[in-house]
Short mmCIF file of C-alpha atoms in Angstrom, two decimals:
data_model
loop_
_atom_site.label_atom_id
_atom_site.label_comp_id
_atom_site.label_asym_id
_atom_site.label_seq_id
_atom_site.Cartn_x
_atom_site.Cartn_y
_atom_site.Cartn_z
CA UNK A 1 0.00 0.00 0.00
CA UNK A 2 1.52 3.18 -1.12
CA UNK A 3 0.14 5.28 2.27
CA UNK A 4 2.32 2.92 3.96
CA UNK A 5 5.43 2.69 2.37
CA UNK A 6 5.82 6.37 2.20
CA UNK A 7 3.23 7.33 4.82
CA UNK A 8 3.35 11.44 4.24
CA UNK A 9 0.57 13.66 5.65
CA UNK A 10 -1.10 14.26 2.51
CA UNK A 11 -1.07 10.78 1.15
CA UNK A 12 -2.59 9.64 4.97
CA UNK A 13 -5.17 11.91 4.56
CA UNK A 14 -5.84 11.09 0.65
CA UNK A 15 -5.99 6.92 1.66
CA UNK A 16 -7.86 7.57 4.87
CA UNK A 17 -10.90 9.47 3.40
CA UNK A 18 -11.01 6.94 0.80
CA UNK A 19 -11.03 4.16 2.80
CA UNK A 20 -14.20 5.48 5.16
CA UNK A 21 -16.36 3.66 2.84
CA UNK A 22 -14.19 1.89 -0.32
CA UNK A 23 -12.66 -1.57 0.05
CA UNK A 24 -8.75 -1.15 0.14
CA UNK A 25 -8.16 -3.41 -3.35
CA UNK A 26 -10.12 -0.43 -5.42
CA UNK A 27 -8.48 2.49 -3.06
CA UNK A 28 -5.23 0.63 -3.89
CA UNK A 29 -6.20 1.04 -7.63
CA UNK A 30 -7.01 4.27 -7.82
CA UNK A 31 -5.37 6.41 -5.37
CA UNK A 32 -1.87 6.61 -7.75
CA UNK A 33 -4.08 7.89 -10.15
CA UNK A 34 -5.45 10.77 -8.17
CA UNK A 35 -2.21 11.61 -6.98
CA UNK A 36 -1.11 11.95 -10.07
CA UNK A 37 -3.79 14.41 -11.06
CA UNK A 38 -3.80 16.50 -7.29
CA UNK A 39 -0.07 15.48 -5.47
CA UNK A 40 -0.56 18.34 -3.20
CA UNK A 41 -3.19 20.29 -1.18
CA UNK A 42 -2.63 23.40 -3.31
CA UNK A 43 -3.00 21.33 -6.22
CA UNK A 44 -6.47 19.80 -4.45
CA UNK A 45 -7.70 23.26 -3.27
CA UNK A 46 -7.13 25.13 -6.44
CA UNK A 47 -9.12 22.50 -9.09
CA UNK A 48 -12.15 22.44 -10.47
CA UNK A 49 -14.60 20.26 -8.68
CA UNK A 50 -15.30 18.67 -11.79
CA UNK A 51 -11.77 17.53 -12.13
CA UNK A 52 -11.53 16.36 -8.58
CA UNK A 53 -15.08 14.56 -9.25
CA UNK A 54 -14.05 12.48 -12.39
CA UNK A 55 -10.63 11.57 -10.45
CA UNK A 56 -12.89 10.02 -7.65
CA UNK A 57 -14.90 7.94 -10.32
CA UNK A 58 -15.37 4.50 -8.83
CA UNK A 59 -15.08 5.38 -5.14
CA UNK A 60 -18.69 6.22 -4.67
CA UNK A 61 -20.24 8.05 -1.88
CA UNK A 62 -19.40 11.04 -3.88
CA UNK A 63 -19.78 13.62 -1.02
CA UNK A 64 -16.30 12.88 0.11
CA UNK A 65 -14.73 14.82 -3.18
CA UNK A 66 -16.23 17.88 -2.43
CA UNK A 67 -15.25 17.26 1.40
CA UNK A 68 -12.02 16.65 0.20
CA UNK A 69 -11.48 20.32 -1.64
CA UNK A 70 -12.89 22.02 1.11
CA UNK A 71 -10.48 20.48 3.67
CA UNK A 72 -7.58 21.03 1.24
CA UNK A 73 -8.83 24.80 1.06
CA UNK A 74 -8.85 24.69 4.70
CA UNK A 75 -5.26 23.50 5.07
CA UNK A 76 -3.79 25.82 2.60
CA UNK A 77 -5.53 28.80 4.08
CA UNK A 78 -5.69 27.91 8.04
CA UNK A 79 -2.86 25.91 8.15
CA UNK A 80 0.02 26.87 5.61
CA UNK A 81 -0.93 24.08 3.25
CA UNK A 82 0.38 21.76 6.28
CA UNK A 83 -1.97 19.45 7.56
CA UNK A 84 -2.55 19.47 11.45
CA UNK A 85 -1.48 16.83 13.87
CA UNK A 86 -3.64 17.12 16.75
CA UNK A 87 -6.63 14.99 16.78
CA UNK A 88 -9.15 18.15 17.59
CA UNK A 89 -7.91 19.99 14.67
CA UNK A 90 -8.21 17.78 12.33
CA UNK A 91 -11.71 17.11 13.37
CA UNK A 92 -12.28 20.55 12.36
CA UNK A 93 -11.87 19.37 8.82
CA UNK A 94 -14.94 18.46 6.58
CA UNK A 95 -15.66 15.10 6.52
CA UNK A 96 -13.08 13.84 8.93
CA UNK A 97 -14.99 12.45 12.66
CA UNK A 98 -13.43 10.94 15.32
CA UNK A 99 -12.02 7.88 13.98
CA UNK A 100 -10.78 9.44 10.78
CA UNK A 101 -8.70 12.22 12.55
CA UNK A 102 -7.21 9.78 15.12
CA UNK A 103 -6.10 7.35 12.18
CA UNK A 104 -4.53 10.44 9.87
CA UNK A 105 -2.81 11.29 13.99
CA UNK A 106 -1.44 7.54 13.99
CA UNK A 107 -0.39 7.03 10.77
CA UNK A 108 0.69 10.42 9.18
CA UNK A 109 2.36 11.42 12.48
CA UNK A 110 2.48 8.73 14.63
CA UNK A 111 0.62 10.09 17.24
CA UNK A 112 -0.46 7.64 19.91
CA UNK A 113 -4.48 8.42 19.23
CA UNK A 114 -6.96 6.43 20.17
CA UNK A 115 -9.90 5.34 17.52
CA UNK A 116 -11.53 2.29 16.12
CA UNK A 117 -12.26 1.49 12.70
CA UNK A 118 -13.81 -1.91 11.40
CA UNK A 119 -10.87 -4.08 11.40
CA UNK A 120 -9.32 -2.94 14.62
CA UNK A 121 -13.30 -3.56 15.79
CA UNK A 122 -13.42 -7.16 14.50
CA UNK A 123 -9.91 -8.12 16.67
CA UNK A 124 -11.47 -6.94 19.81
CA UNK A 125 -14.91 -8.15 19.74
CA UNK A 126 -13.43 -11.44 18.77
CA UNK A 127 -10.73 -11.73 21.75
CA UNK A 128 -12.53 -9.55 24.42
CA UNK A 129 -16.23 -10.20 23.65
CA UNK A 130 -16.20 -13.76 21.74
CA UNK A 131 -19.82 -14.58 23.32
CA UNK A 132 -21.15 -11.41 23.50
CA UNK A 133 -23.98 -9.72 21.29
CA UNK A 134 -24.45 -5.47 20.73
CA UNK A 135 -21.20 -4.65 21.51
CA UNK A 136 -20.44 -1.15 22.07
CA UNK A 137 -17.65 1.13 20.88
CA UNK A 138 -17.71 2.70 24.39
CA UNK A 139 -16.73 -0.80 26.00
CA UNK A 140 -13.97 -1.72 23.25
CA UNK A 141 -12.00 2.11 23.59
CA UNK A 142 -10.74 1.42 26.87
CA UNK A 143 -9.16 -2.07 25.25
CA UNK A 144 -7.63 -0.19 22.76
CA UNK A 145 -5.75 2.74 24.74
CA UNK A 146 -4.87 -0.17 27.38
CA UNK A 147 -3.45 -2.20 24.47
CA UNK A 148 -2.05 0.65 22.52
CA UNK A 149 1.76 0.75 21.57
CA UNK A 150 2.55 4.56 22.41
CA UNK A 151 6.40 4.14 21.40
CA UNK A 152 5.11 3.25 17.96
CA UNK A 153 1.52 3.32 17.25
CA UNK A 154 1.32 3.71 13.16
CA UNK A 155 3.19 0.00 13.41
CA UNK A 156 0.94 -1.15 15.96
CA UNK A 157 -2.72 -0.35 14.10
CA UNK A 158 -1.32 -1.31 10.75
CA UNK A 159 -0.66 -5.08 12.32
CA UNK A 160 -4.43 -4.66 14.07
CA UNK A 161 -5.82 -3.97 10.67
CA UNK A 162 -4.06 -6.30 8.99
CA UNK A 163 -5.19 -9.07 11.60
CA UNK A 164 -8.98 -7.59 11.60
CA UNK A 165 -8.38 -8.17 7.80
CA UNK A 166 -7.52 -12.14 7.99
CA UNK A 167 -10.45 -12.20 10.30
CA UNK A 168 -12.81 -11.01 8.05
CA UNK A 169 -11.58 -13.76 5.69
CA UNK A 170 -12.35 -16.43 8.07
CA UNK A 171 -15.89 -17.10 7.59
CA UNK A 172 -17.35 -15.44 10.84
CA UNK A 173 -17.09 -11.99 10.77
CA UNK A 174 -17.34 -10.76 14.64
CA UNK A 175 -18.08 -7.25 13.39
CA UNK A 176 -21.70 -8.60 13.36
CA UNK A 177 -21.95 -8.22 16.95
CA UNK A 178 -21.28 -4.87 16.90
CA UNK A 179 -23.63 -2.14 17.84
CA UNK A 180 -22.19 -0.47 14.85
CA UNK A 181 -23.18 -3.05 12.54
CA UNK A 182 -25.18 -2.50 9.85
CA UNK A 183 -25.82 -4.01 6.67
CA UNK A 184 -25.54 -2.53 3.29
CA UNK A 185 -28.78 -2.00 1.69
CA UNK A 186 -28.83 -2.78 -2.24
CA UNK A 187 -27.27 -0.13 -4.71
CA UNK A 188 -29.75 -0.56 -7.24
CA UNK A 189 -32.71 1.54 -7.17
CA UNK A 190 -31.46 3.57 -4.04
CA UNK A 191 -30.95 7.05 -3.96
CA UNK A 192 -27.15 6.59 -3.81
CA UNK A 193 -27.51 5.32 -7.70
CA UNK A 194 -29.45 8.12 -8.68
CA UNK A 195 -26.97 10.72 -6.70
CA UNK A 196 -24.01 8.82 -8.83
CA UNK A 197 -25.99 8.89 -12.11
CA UNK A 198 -26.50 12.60 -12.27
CA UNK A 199 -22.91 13.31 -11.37
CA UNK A 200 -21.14 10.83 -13.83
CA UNK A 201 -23.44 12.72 -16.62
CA UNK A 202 -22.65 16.79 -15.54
CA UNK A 203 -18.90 15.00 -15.49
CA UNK A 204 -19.11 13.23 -19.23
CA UNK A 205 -21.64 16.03 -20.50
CA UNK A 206 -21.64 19.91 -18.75
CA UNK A 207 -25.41 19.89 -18.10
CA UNK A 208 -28.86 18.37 -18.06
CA UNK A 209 -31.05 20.80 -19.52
CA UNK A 210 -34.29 22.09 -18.04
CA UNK A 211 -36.83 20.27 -20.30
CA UNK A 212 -34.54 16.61 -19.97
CA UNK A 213 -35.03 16.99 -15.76
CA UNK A 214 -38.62 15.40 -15.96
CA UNK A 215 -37.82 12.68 -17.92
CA UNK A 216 -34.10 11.75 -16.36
CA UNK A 217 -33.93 8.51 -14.28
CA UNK A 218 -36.86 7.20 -15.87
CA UNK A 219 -34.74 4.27 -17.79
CA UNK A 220 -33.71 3.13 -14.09
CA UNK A 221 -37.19 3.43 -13.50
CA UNK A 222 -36.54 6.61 -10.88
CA UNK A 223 -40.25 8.60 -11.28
CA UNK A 224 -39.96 12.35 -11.59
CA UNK A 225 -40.58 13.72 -8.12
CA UNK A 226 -37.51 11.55 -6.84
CA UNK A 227 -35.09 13.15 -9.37
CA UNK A 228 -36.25 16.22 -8.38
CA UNK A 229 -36.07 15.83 -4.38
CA UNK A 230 -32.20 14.39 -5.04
CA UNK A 231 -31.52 16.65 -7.41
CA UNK A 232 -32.42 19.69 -4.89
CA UNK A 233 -30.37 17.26 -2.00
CA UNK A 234 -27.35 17.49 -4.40
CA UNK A 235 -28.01 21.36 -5.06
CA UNK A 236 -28.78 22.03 -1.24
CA UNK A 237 -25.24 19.98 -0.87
CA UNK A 238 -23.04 22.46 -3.17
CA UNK A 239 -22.82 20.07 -5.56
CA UNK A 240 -24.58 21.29 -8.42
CA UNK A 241 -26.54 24.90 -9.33
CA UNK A 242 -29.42 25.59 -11.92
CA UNK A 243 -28.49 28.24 -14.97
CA UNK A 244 -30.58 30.69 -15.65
CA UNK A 245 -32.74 28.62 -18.45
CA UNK A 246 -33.11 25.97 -15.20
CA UNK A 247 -30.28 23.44 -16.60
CA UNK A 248 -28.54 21.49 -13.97
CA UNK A 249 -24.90 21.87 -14.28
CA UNK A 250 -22.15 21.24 -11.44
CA UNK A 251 -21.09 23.89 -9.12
CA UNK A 252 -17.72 25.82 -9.39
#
């Protein structure tokens, strides 16, 4: 993993906000590529969302591009284009919670922070809670700072993920006895579809114009009123804007 082999801030925070909600073999495929196009938080800050939003194509949940400029304006203008290493700061960033900022902490600066994330979850449920239903994260924190290598702690979460990992591959995933748990509902025909259909076509095509609107999402049998109430989601988001004529088109 390139985040680990050269673990800089802004590669940490790249992989880490990718990672909230991608599986690492497609992160793993496509973070060189953004890189390439954005290798620094100026770089980030100063595109168009457009670019940054066909970079992220195939990392869904496209929210996290647009919290990814604003965080990279945020550390350019804030911060001296340096990215913060205390945990509280870095909260202050869009997009990044609890467990996000302790992990860029850990592994960008090797700051002994505490947080959980799903694999470090799985390895603690199944040696501290093996019969135990509705686990909380409250009860498996205190495990974790007890457990916690504070001369190195980047070394010491990488091995927890990496053993959460060979968990998962198991057959019984503990991570189902989490409180946290939940399952994934289906892609198709969700709202998450539609949200990724409209911004793949202002990407390929500029617009949708004002008399297409009605009509849009019927193929993948979305009815009118629902493109409408995601499309004003998306607007209300600062994702996209309507032109004067009433054409959709992505916000600058």
């Amino acid at each position: 993993m390139e985040w680990r082999a050269d673990p800089a801030p802004y590669k940490v925070f790249i992989s880490e906000i990718m990672l909230q909600q991608t599986q690492v073999p497609r992160v793993m495929r496509l973070f060189p590529l953004f890189l390439a196009r954005f290798p620094g938080f100026g770089e980030l800050a100063n595109a168009s969302f457009a670019d940054i939003l066909q970079a992220w194509t195939g990392l869904g949940y496209n929210r996290r591009a647009r919290y990814l400029q604003e965080a990279a304006c945020l550390v350019r203008d804030r911060h001296g284009g340096v990215l913060p290493r205390e945990v509280e700061t870095l909260r202050t960033l869009p997009g990044v919670g609890a467990a996000t900022a302790g992990s860029i902490a850990a592994f960008a600066y090797n700051v002994p922070a505490i947080f959980i994330e799903t694999n470090i979850r799985r390895v603690f449920i199944h040696h501290f809670f093996p019969d135990r239903r509705e686990v909380h994260d409250r009860e498996i924190l205190p495990l974790v700072e007890q457990s916690l290598d504070r001369e190195n702690p980047r070394e010491w979460y990488w091995a927890l993920m990496d053993y959460g990992a060979l968990l998962a591959r198991s057959g019984d995933n503990p991570n189902r006895r989490s409180r946290s748990y939940v399952r994934q509902n289906s892609f198709r025909g969700s709202d998450r579809q539609l949200r990724g259909m409209v911004l793949r076509h202002l990407v390929d095509h500029g617009s949708i114009a004002a008399e297409d609107i009605p009509a849009y999402g019927a193929a993948e049998g979305f009815p009118p009123v629902r493109v409408e109430a995601v499309l004003k989601r998306l607007e209300d988001e600062g994702f996209l804007q309507r032109t004067e004529t009433g054409a959709i088109v992505l916000r600058r």
